[in-house]
């Protein structure tokens, strides 16, 4: 494997000073990959309009094909940050308009490409803001493979398409989780719940390995729902988390919430070590993991 800088006069991605990641990785067989530190792209999925595709200019690698907005990652940049930065540069995608759902990684040994599949949570109109885009379009998922696709995207699309209906959700029995750690929760239940929420917010941001969720691909960002009961209900809201404040028994609220999420098409995993509650959840068809499963994620 060798690193080859861009040729003199080769257009910048985007206009402006080059980043050290803007280089070709050349495998021993001569295959060329763009991005010294790998590359990342964004598959933005809008439930009403479909998938955002980019018509690539002719001078780009595999030019005049359709693919996802994306490009070379910067040194030390995460897959999500790289995909969101590149899609903003190339298609004007607002960072707060999408929520990552999972990451798929193609590993060519000398180079990786990470596809960040994200749900559109705020509708937006894409804007051609980079010389690599000829055209941008929202394409229904069923029509994507009718376009002349970039070979890499064409190879991965059937697998990604099959996962667009998968929506994992974690449902946290906060009282059971907090009670498993002797950190003084009995003196300040709201404070203990707030500390738990802070850890869960970090988990929501960084994601969970696919293998821990019994799912394919690399990393998933499941919806995280937390049931608070009693004095813990006064803990404040936290961005990125769905907090349910139980009016009565926490276990009853968890069972009702699990049923609601399942009816909404979510694959529900309840985090509790309470055997009685676990049996009730399994009777609904839900999956249960003990508190130790969550503690292993910290």
PDB file of C-alpha atoms in Angstrom, residues 3-292:
ATOM      1  CA  UNK A   3      -0.041   7.011  -0.369  1.00  0.00           C
ATOM      2  CA  UNK A   4      -0.270   9.113  -3.498  1.00  0.00           C
ATOM      3  CA  UNK A   5      -0.978  12.869  -3.300  1.00  0.00           C
ATOM      4  CA  UNK A   6      -3.524  14.413  -5.674  1.00  0.00           C
ATOM      5  CA  UNK A   7      -2.228  15.194  -9.141  1.00  0.00           C
ATOM      6  CA  UNK A   8      -1.300  18.825  -9.929  1.00  0.00           C
ATOM      7  CA  UNK A   9      -4.447  20.706 -10.872  1.00  0.00           C
ATOM      8  CA  UNK A  10      -6.787  18.038  -9.502  1.00  0.00           C
ATOM      9  CA  UNK A  11      -9.854  19.830  -8.051  1.00  0.00           C
ATOM     10  CA  UNK A  12      -9.929  20.283  -4.307  1.00  0.00           C
ATOM     11  CA  UNK A  13     -12.592  18.644  -2.159  1.00  0.00           C
ATOM     12  CA  UNK A  14     -14.028  21.170  -1.335  1.00  0.00           C
ATOM     13  CA  UNK A  15     -12.464  24.483  -2.462  1.00  0.00           C
ATOM     14  CA  UNK A  16      -9.807  25.697  -0.036  1.00  0.00           C
ATOM     15  CA  UNK A  17      -6.658  24.312   1.584  1.00  0.00           C
ATOM     16  CA  UNK A  18      -6.216  20.563   1.297  1.00  0.00           C
ATOM     17  CA  UNK A  19      -6.471  18.367   4.354  1.00  0.00           C
ATOM     18  CA  UNK A  20      -3.752  15.737   4.970  1.00  0.00           C
ATOM     19  CA  UNK A  21      -6.463  13.123   4.426  1.00  0.00           C
ATOM     20  CA  UNK A  22      -6.942  14.273   0.826  1.00  0.00           C
ATOM     21  CA  UNK A  23      -4.767  11.657  -0.846  1.00  0.00           C
ATOM     22  CA  UNK A  24      -5.039   8.387  -2.708  1.00  0.00           C
ATOM     23  CA  UNK A  25      -4.407   5.056  -1.004  1.00  0.00           C
ATOM     24  CA  UNK A  26      -3.040   2.677  -3.639  1.00  0.00           C
ATOM     25  CA  UNK A  27      -3.236  -1.047  -2.876  1.00  0.00           C
ATOM     26  CA  UNK A  28      -0.563  -3.470  -4.075  1.00  0.00           C
ATOM     27  CA  UNK A  29      -2.837  -4.551  -6.938  1.00  0.00           C
ATOM     28  CA  UNK A  30      -3.140  -0.951  -8.138  1.00  0.00           C
ATOM     29  CA  UNK A  31      -6.645  -0.319  -6.801  1.00  0.00           C
ATOM     30  CA  UNK A  32      -7.010   3.323  -5.758  1.00  0.00           C
ATOM     31  CA  UNK A  33      -9.067   4.545  -2.820  1.00  0.00           C
ATOM     32  CA  UNK A  34      -9.687   8.191  -1.950  1.00  0.00           C
ATOM     33  CA  UNK A  35      -8.849   9.181   1.635  1.00  0.00           C
ATOM     34  CA  UNK A  36      -5.593   8.599   3.477  1.00  0.00           C
ATOM     35  CA  UNK A  37      -7.527   8.008   6.724  1.00  0.00           C
ATOM     36  CA  UNK A  38     -10.443   6.256   5.062  1.00  0.00           C
ATOM     37  CA  UNK A  39     -13.683   7.788   3.853  1.00  0.00           C
ATOM     38  CA  UNK A  40     -17.272   8.157   5.018  1.00  0.00           C
ATOM     39  CA  UNK A  41     -20.632   8.904   3.452  1.00  0.00           C
ATOM     40  CA  UNK A  42     -24.137   9.703   4.656  1.00  0.00           C
ATOM     41  CA  UNK A  43     -27.235   7.731   3.695  1.00  0.00           C
ATOM     42  CA  UNK A  44     -29.957  10.169   4.755  1.00  0.00           C
ATOM     43  CA  UNK A  45     -33.367   8.497   4.810  1.00  0.00           C
ATOM     44  CA  UNK A  46     -36.523  10.605   4.793  1.00  0.00           C
ATOM     45  CA  UNK A  47     -39.750   8.617   5.366  1.00  0.00           C
ATOM     46  CA  UNK A  48     -41.595  10.761   2.836  1.00  0.00           C
ATOM     47  CA  UNK A  49     -39.037  11.428   0.074  1.00  0.00           C
ATOM     48  CA  UNK A  50     -36.542   8.567   0.231  1.00  0.00           C
ATOM     49  CA  UNK A  51     -32.742   8.479   0.090  1.00  0.00           C
ATOM     50  CA  UNK A  52     -30.577  11.501  -0.717  1.00  0.00           C
ATOM     51  CA  UNK A  53     -28.339  10.691  -3.708  1.00  0.00           C
ATOM     52  CA  UNK A  54     -25.566  12.692  -5.324  1.00  0.00           C
ATOM     53  CA  UNK A  55     -24.877  12.697  -9.072  1.00  0.00           C
ATOM     54  CA  UNK A  56     -21.086  12.815  -9.196  1.00  0.00           C
ATOM     55  CA  UNK A  57     -19.181  14.998 -11.662  1.00  0.00           C
ATOM     56  CA  UNK A  58     -17.324  13.263 -14.474  1.00  0.00           C
ATOM     57  CA  UNK A  59     -13.816  14.053 -13.153  1.00  0.00           C
ATOM     58  CA  UNK A  60     -14.437  12.350  -9.798  1.00  0.00           C
ATOM     59  CA  UNK A  61     -13.549   8.713  -9.087  1.00  0.00           C
ATOM     60  CA  UNK A  62     -16.124   6.614 -11.002  1.00  0.00           C
ATOM     61  CA  UNK A  63     -17.569   9.883 -12.231  1.00  0.00           C
ATOM     62  CA  UNK A  64     -21.048  10.441 -13.687  1.00  0.00           C
ATOM     63  CA  UNK A  65     -22.541   7.838 -11.343  1.00  0.00           C
ATOM     64  CA  UNK A  66     -24.937   8.245  -8.425  1.00  0.00           C
ATOM     65  CA  UNK A  67     -23.866   7.647  -4.836  1.00  0.00           C
ATOM     66  CA  UNK A  68     -24.026   9.112  -1.353  1.00  0.00           C
ATOM     67  CA  UNK A  69     -22.542  12.477  -0.391  1.00  0.00           C
ATOM     68  CA  UNK A  70     -19.264  11.736   1.346  1.00  0.00           C
ATOM     69  CA  UNK A  71     -15.511  11.817   1.086  1.00  0.00           C
ATOM     70  CA  UNK A  72     -12.164  11.510   2.801  1.00  0.00           C
ATOM     71  CA  UNK A  73     -12.075  11.526   6.589  1.00  0.00           C
ATOM     72  CA  UNK A  74      -9.719  13.818   8.465  1.00  0.00           C
ATOM     73  CA  UNK A  75      -7.083  12.354  10.749  1.00  0.00           C
ATOM     74  CA  UNK A  76      -8.699  11.273  14.023  1.00  0.00           C
ATOM     75  CA  UNK A  77     -12.212  12.051  12.740  1.00  0.00           C
ATOM     76  CA  UNK A  78     -15.005   9.635  13.632  1.00  0.00           C
ATOM     77  CA  UNK A  79     -17.120   8.044  10.933  1.00  0.00           C
ATOM     78  CA  UNK A  80     -20.178  10.068  11.992  1.00  0.00           C
ATOM     79  CA  UNK A  81     -18.298  13.354  12.092  1.00  0.00           C
ATOM     80  CA  UNK A  82     -16.710  12.677   8.711  1.00  0.00           C
ATOM     81  CA  UNK A  83     -19.993  11.714   7.050  1.00  0.00           C
ATOM     82  CA  UNK A  84     -21.842  14.704   8.510  1.00  0.00           C
ATOM     83  CA  UNK A  85     -19.072  17.152   7.586  1.00  0.00           C
ATOM     84  CA  UNK A  86     -18.782  15.834   4.036  1.00  0.00           C
ATOM     85  CA  UNK A  87     -22.547  15.782   3.465  1.00  0.00           C
ATOM     86  CA  UNK A  88     -22.754  19.372   4.714  1.00  0.00           C
ATOM     87  CA  UNK A  89     -19.950  20.412   2.351  1.00  0.00           C
ATOM     88  CA  UNK A  90     -21.326  18.575  -0.676  1.00  0.00           C
ATOM     89  CA  UNK A  91     -25.089  18.694  -0.189  1.00  0.00           C
ATOM     90  CA  UNK A  92     -25.823  21.309   2.482  1.00  0.00           C
ATOM     91  CA  UNK A  93     -27.148  18.694   4.942  1.00  0.00           C
ATOM     92  CA  UNK A  94     -27.778  20.413   8.320  1.00  0.00           C
ATOM     93  CA  UNK A  95     -26.135  18.444  11.107  1.00  0.00           C
ATOM     94  CA  UNK A  96     -29.213  18.694  13.341  1.00  0.00           C
ATOM     95  CA  UNK A  97     -31.554  17.485  10.585  1.00  0.00           C
ATOM     96  CA  UNK A  98     -30.439  13.846  10.754  1.00  0.00           C
ATOM     97  CA  UNK A  99     -30.076  11.244  13.499  1.00  0.00           C
ATOM     98  CA  UNK A 100     -27.602   8.366  12.914  1.00  0.00           C
ATOM     99  CA  UNK A 101     -29.153   4.904  13.125  1.00  0.00           C
ATOM    100  CA  UNK A 102     -26.257   2.614  12.225  1.00  0.00           C
ATOM    101  CA  UNK A 103     -22.803   2.496  10.647  1.00  0.00           C
ATOM    102  CA  UNK A 104     -21.765  -0.021   8.012  1.00  0.00           C
ATOM    103  CA  UNK A 105     -18.044  -0.386   7.337  1.00  0.00           C
ATOM    104  CA  UNK A 106     -16.441  -1.741   4.174  1.00  0.00           C
ATOM    105  CA  UNK A 107     -12.921  -2.868   5.088  1.00  0.00           C
ATOM    106  CA  UNK A 108     -10.492  -3.201   2.170  1.00  0.00           C
ATOM    107  CA  UNK A 109      -7.618  -3.868   4.632  1.00  0.00           C
ATOM    108  CA  UNK A 110      -5.585  -0.873   3.457  1.00  0.00           C
ATOM    109  CA  UNK A 111      -8.623   1.443   3.529  1.00  0.00           C
ATOM    110  CA  UNK A 112     -12.133   1.642   4.979  1.00  0.00           C
ATOM    111  CA  UNK A 113     -15.374   3.268   3.913  1.00  0.00           C
ATOM    112  CA  UNK A 114     -18.012   3.926   6.577  1.00  0.00           C
ATOM    113  CA  UNK A 115     -21.637   4.429   5.543  1.00  0.00           C
ATOM    114  CA  UNK A 116     -23.600   6.306   8.201  1.00  0.00           C
ATOM    115  CA  UNK A 117     -27.299   5.513   7.791  1.00  0.00           C
ATOM    116  CA  UNK A 118     -29.304   8.319   9.389  1.00  0.00           C
ATOM    117  CA  UNK A 119     -32.975   9.219   9.718  1.00  0.00           C
ATOM    118  CA  UNK A 120     -34.117  12.676   8.683  1.00  0.00           C
ATOM    119  CA  UNK A 121     -35.695  14.217  11.782  1.00  0.00           C
ATOM    120  CA  UNK A 122     -36.156  17.685  10.275  1.00  0.00           C
ATOM    121  CA  UNK A 123     -37.001  18.036   6.569  1.00  0.00           C
ATOM    122  CA  UNK A 124     -34.510  20.042   4.510  1.00  0.00           C
ATOM    123  CA  UNK A 125     -33.726  20.806   0.889  1.00  0.00           C
ATOM    124  CA  UNK A 126     -30.229  19.728  -0.213  1.00  0.00           C
ATOM    125  CA  UNK A 127     -28.008  22.334  -1.832  1.00  0.00           C
ATOM    126  CA  UNK A 128     -25.170  21.794  -4.307  1.00  0.00           C
ATOM    127  CA  UNK A 129     -22.348  23.416  -2.373  1.00  0.00           C
ATOM    128  CA  UNK A 130     -19.302  21.585  -3.715  1.00  0.00           C
ATOM    129  CA  UNK A 131     -17.765  21.027  -7.194  1.00  0.00           C
ATOM    130  CA  UNK A 132     -18.182  17.235  -6.853  1.00  0.00           C
ATOM    131  CA  UNK A 133     -21.982  17.380  -7.187  1.00  0.00           C
ATOM    132  CA  UNK A 134     -23.740  17.661 -10.536  1.00  0.00           C
ATOM    133  CA  UNK A 135     -27.171  17.010  -9.100  1.00  0.00           C
ATOM    134  CA  UNK A 136     -28.834  16.037  -5.827  1.00  0.00           C
ATOM    135  CA  UNK A 137     -32.109  14.147  -5.569  1.00  0.00           C
ATOM    136  CA  UNK A 138     -34.371  12.420  -3.080  1.00  0.00           C
ATOM    137  CA  UNK A 139     -34.977   8.956  -4.500  1.00  0.00           C
ATOM    138  CA  UNK A 140     -37.525   6.422  -3.160  1.00  0.00           C
ATOM    139  CA  UNK A 141     -35.688   3.427  -1.718  1.00  0.00           C
ATOM    140  CA  UNK A 142     -37.379   1.079  -4.200  1.00  0.00           C
ATOM    141  CA  UNK A 143     -36.004   3.140  -7.113  1.00  0.00           C
ATOM    142  CA  UNK A 144     -32.382   3.567  -6.013  1.00  0.00           C
ATOM    143  CA  UNK A 145     -31.061   0.588  -7.962  1.00  0.00           C
ATOM    144  CA  UNK A 146     -32.602   1.905 -11.207  1.00  0.00           C
ATOM    145  CA  UNK A 147     -29.929   4.633 -11.261  1.00  0.00           C
ATOM    146  CA  UNK A 148     -26.374   4.121 -12.594  1.00  0.00           C
ATOM    147  CA  UNK A 149     -24.724   3.714  -9.194  1.00  0.00           C
ATOM    148  CA  UNK A 150     -21.114   4.073  -8.094  1.00  0.00           C
ATOM    149  CA  UNK A 151     -19.757   0.476  -7.986  1.00  0.00           C
ATOM    150  CA  UNK A 152     -19.020   0.605  -4.260  1.00  0.00           C
ATOM    151  CA  UNK A 153     -22.486   1.877  -3.409  1.00  0.00           C
ATOM    152  CA  UNK A 154     -24.098  -0.593  -5.824  1.00  0.00           C
ATOM    153  CA  UNK A 155     -22.379  -3.457  -4.006  1.00  0.00           C
ATOM    154  CA  UNK A 156     -23.494  -2.313  -0.553  1.00  0.00           C
ATOM    155  CA  UNK A 157     -27.003  -1.069  -1.364  1.00  0.00           C
ATOM    156  CA  UNK A 158     -28.878  -4.433  -1.263  1.00  0.00           C
ATOM    157  CA  UNK A 159     -27.511  -5.089   2.236  1.00  0.00           C
ATOM    158  CA  UNK A 160     -28.249  -1.567   3.462  1.00  0.00           C
ATOM    159  CA  UNK A 161     -31.699  -1.620   1.875  1.00  0.00           C
ATOM    160  CA  UNK A 162     -32.562  -4.745   3.830  1.00  0.00           C
ATOM    161  CA  UNK A 163     -31.790  -2.998   7.128  1.00  0.00           C
ATOM    162  CA  UNK A 164     -33.770   0.209   6.617  1.00  0.00           C
ATOM    163  CA  UNK A 165     -36.741  -1.290   8.454  1.00  0.00           C
ATOM    164  CA  UNK A 166     -34.667  -2.302  11.499  1.00  0.00           C
ATOM    165  CA  UNK A 167     -35.183   0.133  14.377  1.00  0.00           C
ATOM    166  CA  UNK A 168     -33.733  -1.060  17.693  1.00  0.00           C
ATOM    167  CA  UNK A 169     -34.793   0.536  20.970  1.00  0.00           C
ATOM    168  CA  UNK A 170     -33.412   0.148  24.483  1.00  0.00           C
ATOM    169  CA  UNK A 171     -35.887   0.462  27.353  1.00  0.00           C
ATOM    170  CA  UNK A 172     -34.095   1.076  30.648  1.00  0.00           C
ATOM    171  CA  UNK A 173     -35.464   0.115  34.052  1.00  0.00           C
ATOM    172  CA  UNK A 174     -33.761   3.057  35.760  1.00  0.00           C
ATOM    173  CA  UNK A 175     -34.613   2.019  39.314  1.00  0.00           C
ATOM    174  CA  UNK A 176     -33.091  -1.413  38.793  1.00  0.00           C
ATOM    175  CA  UNK A 177     -29.974  -0.035  37.093  1.00  0.00           C
ATOM    176  CA  UNK A 178     -29.392   2.663  39.719  1.00  0.00           C
ATOM    177  CA  UNK A 179     -29.972   0.188  42.551  1.00  0.00           C
ATOM    178  CA  UNK A 180     -27.214  -2.086  41.240  1.00  0.00           C
ATOM    179  CA  UNK A 181     -24.494   0.444  42.091  1.00  0.00           C
ATOM    180  CA  UNK A 182     -23.902   1.450  45.750  1.00  0.00           C
ATOM    181  CA  UNK A 183     -23.261   5.136  45.101  1.00  0.00           C
ATOM    182  CA  UNK A 184     -25.639   6.639  47.640  1.00  0.00           C
ATOM    183  CA  UNK A 185     -28.735   6.466  45.456  1.00  0.00           C
ATOM    184  CA  UNK A 186     -30.929   5.839  48.503  1.00  0.00           C
ATOM    185  CA  UNK A 187     -30.071   9.323  49.791  1.00  0.00           C
ATOM    186  CA  UNK A 188     -30.618  11.171  46.513  1.00  0.00           C
ATOM    187  CA  UNK A 189     -32.609   9.203  43.959  1.00  0.00           C
ATOM    188  CA  UNK A 190     -33.050  12.143  41.595  1.00  0.00           C
ATOM    189  CA  UNK A 191     -29.309  12.800  41.641  1.00  0.00           C
ATOM    190  CA  UNK A 192     -28.540   9.127  40.990  1.00  0.00           C
ATOM    191  CA  UNK A 193     -31.018   9.109  38.104  1.00  0.00           C
ATOM    192  CA  UNK A 194     -29.402  12.250  36.683  1.00  0.00           C
ATOM    193  CA  UNK A 195     -25.978  10.575  36.767  1.00  0.00           C
ATOM    194  CA  UNK A 196     -27.424   7.581  34.933  1.00  0.00           C
ATOM    195  CA  UNK A 197     -28.975   9.850  32.309  1.00  0.00           C
ATOM    196  CA  UNK A 198     -25.597  11.468  31.702  1.00  0.00           C
ATOM    197  CA  UNK A 199     -23.983   8.092  31.032  1.00  0.00           C
ATOM    198  CA  UNK A 200     -26.844   7.061  28.761  1.00  0.00           C
ATOM    199  CA  UNK A 201     -26.548  10.309  26.789  1.00  0.00           C
ATOM    200  CA  UNK A 202     -22.888   9.507  26.111  1.00  0.00           C
ATOM    201  CA  UNK A 203     -23.893   6.001  25.033  1.00  0.00           C
ATOM    202  CA  UNK A 204     -26.510   7.429  22.677  1.00  0.00           C
ATOM    203  CA  UNK A 205     -23.872   9.661  21.082  1.00  0.00           C
ATOM    204  CA  UNK A 206     -21.159   7.033  20.613  1.00  0.00           C
ATOM    205  CA  UNK A 207     -23.374   4.068  19.764  1.00  0.00           C
ATOM    206  CA  UNK A 208     -23.276   0.384  20.633  1.00  0.00           C
ATOM    207  CA  UNK A 209     -21.345  -2.383  18.840  1.00  0.00           C
ATOM    208  CA  UNK A 210     -23.657  -4.301  16.540  1.00  0.00           C
ATOM    209  CA  UNK A 211     -22.637  -7.623  18.101  1.00  0.00           C
ATOM    210  CA  UNK A 212     -23.921  -6.485  21.521  1.00  0.00           C
ATOM    211  CA  UNK A 213     -27.363  -5.979  19.974  1.00  0.00           C
ATOM    212  CA  UNK A 214     -27.296  -9.194  17.942  1.00  0.00           C
ATOM    213  CA  UNK A 215     -27.443  -7.098  14.779  1.00  0.00           C
ATOM    214  CA  UNK A 216     -25.278  -7.002  11.626  1.00  0.00           C
ATOM    215  CA  UNK A 217     -22.914  -4.208  10.545  1.00  0.00           C
ATOM    216  CA  UNK A 218     -20.564  -2.215  12.797  1.00  0.00           C
ATOM    217  CA  UNK A 219     -22.298   0.182  15.202  1.00  0.00           C
ATOM    218  CA  UNK A 220     -25.921   1.003  16.018  1.00  0.00           C
ATOM    219  CA  UNK A 221     -27.501   4.019  17.675  1.00  0.00           C
ATOM    220  CA  UNK A 222     -30.701   2.610  19.185  1.00  0.00           C
ATOM    221  CA  UNK A 223     -33.410   4.838  20.574  1.00  0.00           C
ATOM    222  CA  UNK A 224     -32.926   4.966  24.344  1.00  0.00           C
ATOM    223  CA  UNK A 225     -36.048   5.162  26.518  1.00  0.00           C
ATOM    224  CA  UNK A 226     -35.727   5.383  30.313  1.00  0.00           C
ATOM    225  CA  UNK A 227     -38.514   4.849  32.821  1.00  0.00           C
ATOM    226  CA  UNK A 228     -38.161   6.941  35.996  1.00  0.00           C
ATOM    227  CA  UNK A 229     -40.350   6.367  39.037  1.00  0.00           C
ATOM    228  CA  UNK A 230     -40.817   7.868  42.468  1.00  0.00           C
ATOM    229  CA  UNK A 231     -38.402  10.611  43.497  1.00  0.00           C
ATOM    230  CA  UNK A 232     -36.250   9.951  40.415  1.00  0.00           C
ATOM    231  CA  UNK A 233     -38.971  11.495  38.244  1.00  0.00           C
ATOM    232  CA  UNK A 234     -37.655  14.974  39.085  1.00  0.00           C
ATOM    233  CA  UNK A 235     -34.448  14.357  37.136  1.00  0.00           C
ATOM    234  CA  UNK A 236     -34.230  16.806  34.193  1.00  0.00           C
ATOM    235  CA  UNK A 237     -34.723  15.979  30.528  1.00  0.00           C
ATOM    236  CA  UNK A 238     -31.594  15.160  28.521  1.00  0.00           C
ATOM    237  CA  UNK A 239     -31.122  15.647  24.778  1.00  0.00           C
ATOM    238  CA  UNK A 240     -30.946  12.384  22.863  1.00  0.00           C
ATOM    239  CA  UNK A 241     -32.942  10.390  25.418  1.00  0.00           C
ATOM    240  CA  UNK A 242     -36.658   9.639  25.709  1.00  0.00           C
ATOM    241  CA  UNK A 243     -37.631   9.876  29.376  1.00  0.00           C
ATOM    242  CA  UNK A 244     -40.871   8.293  30.614  1.00  0.00           C
ATOM    243  CA  UNK A 245     -41.993   9.378  34.083  1.00  0.00           C
ATOM    244  CA  UNK A 246     -44.116   6.643  35.641  1.00  0.00           C
ATOM    245  CA  UNK A 247     -47.305   7.824  37.308  1.00  0.00           C
ATOM    246  CA  UNK A 248     -47.724   4.511  39.127  1.00  0.00           C
ATOM    247  CA  UNK A 249     -45.669   1.336  39.338  1.00  0.00           C
ATOM    248  CA  UNK A 250     -42.491   1.449  37.281  1.00  0.00           C
ATOM    249  CA  UNK A 251     -42.831  -2.167  36.152  1.00  0.00           C
ATOM    250  CA  UNK A 252     -46.305  -1.572  34.742  1.00  0.00           C
ATOM    251  CA  UNK A 253     -45.057   1.493  32.883  1.00  0.00           C
ATOM    252  CA  UNK A 254     -42.138  -0.453  31.411  1.00  0.00           C
ATOM    253  CA  UNK A 255     -44.422  -3.228  30.149  1.00  0.00           C
ATOM    254  CA  UNK A 256     -46.801  -0.683  28.621  1.00  0.00           C
ATOM    255  CA  UNK A 257     -43.932   1.214  27.004  1.00  0.00           C
ATOM    256  CA  UNK A 258     -42.451  -2.004  25.607  1.00  0.00           C
ATOM    257  CA  UNK A 259     -45.811  -2.846  24.035  1.00  0.00           C
ATOM    258  CA  UNK A 260     -46.124   0.664  22.588  1.00  0.00           C
ATOM    259  CA  UNK A 261     -42.650   0.565  21.056  1.00  0.00           C
ATOM    260  CA  UNK A 262     -43.232  -2.869  19.546  1.00  0.00           C
ATOM    261  CA  UNK A 263     -46.462  -1.698  17.945  1.00  0.00           C
ATOM    262  CA  UNK A 264     -44.512   1.226  16.481  1.00  0.00           C
ATOM    263  CA  UNK A 265     -42.155  -1.183  14.716  1.00  0.00           C
ATOM    264  CA  UNK A 266     -39.265  -1.070  17.160  1.00  0.00           C
ATOM    265  CA  UNK A 267     -37.169  -4.063  18.179  1.00  0.00           C
ATOM    266  CA  UNK A 268     -37.235  -3.689  21.957  1.00  0.00           C
ATOM    267  CA  UNK A 269     -34.519  -4.720  24.404  1.00  0.00           C
ATOM    268  CA  UNK A 270     -35.412  -4.083  28.058  1.00  0.00           C
ATOM    269  CA  UNK A 271     -32.541  -3.618  30.499  1.00  0.00           C
ATOM    270  CA  UNK A 272     -33.464  -5.033  33.903  1.00  0.00           C
ATOM    271  CA  UNK A 273     -32.361  -7.716  36.341  1.00  0.00           C
ATOM    272  CA  UNK A 274     -35.833  -7.952  37.865  1.00  0.00           C
ATOM    273  CA  UNK A 275     -36.956 -11.519  37.108  1.00  0.00           C
ATOM    274  CA  UNK A 276     -40.671 -10.833  37.379  1.00  0.00           C
ATOM    275  CA  UNK A 277     -40.455  -7.867  35.020  1.00  0.00           C
ATOM    276  CA  UNK A 278     -38.225  -9.830  32.647  1.00  0.00           C
ATOM    277  CA  UNK A 279     -40.855 -12.578  32.394  1.00  0.00           C
ATOM    278  CA  UNK A 280     -43.570 -10.048  31.596  1.00  0.00           C
ATOM    279  CA  UNK A 281     -41.454  -8.488  28.856  1.00  0.00           C
ATOM    280  CA  UNK A 282     -40.612 -11.856  27.310  1.00  0.00           C
ATOM    281  CA  UNK A 283     -44.322 -12.719  27.302  1.00  0.00           C
ATOM    282  CA  UNK A 284     -44.743  -9.710  24.981  1.00  0.00           C
ATOM    283  CA  UNK A 285     -42.020 -11.026  22.687  1.00  0.00           C
ATOM    284  CA  UNK A 286     -39.397  -8.534  23.857  1.00  0.00           C
ATOM    285  CA  UNK A 287     -35.724  -9.230  24.544  1.00  0.00           C
ATOM    286  CA  UNK A 288     -34.310  -8.748  28.050  1.00  0.00           C
ATOM    287  CA  UNK A 289     -30.703  -8.081  29.031  1.00  0.00           C
ATOM    288  CA  UNK A 290     -29.474  -7.822  32.627  1.00  0.00           C
ATOM    289  CA  UNK A 291     -28.063  -4.652  34.135  1.00  0.00           C
ATOM    290  CA  UNK A 292     -24.567  -6.112  33.721  1.00  0.00           C
TER     291      UNK A 292
END
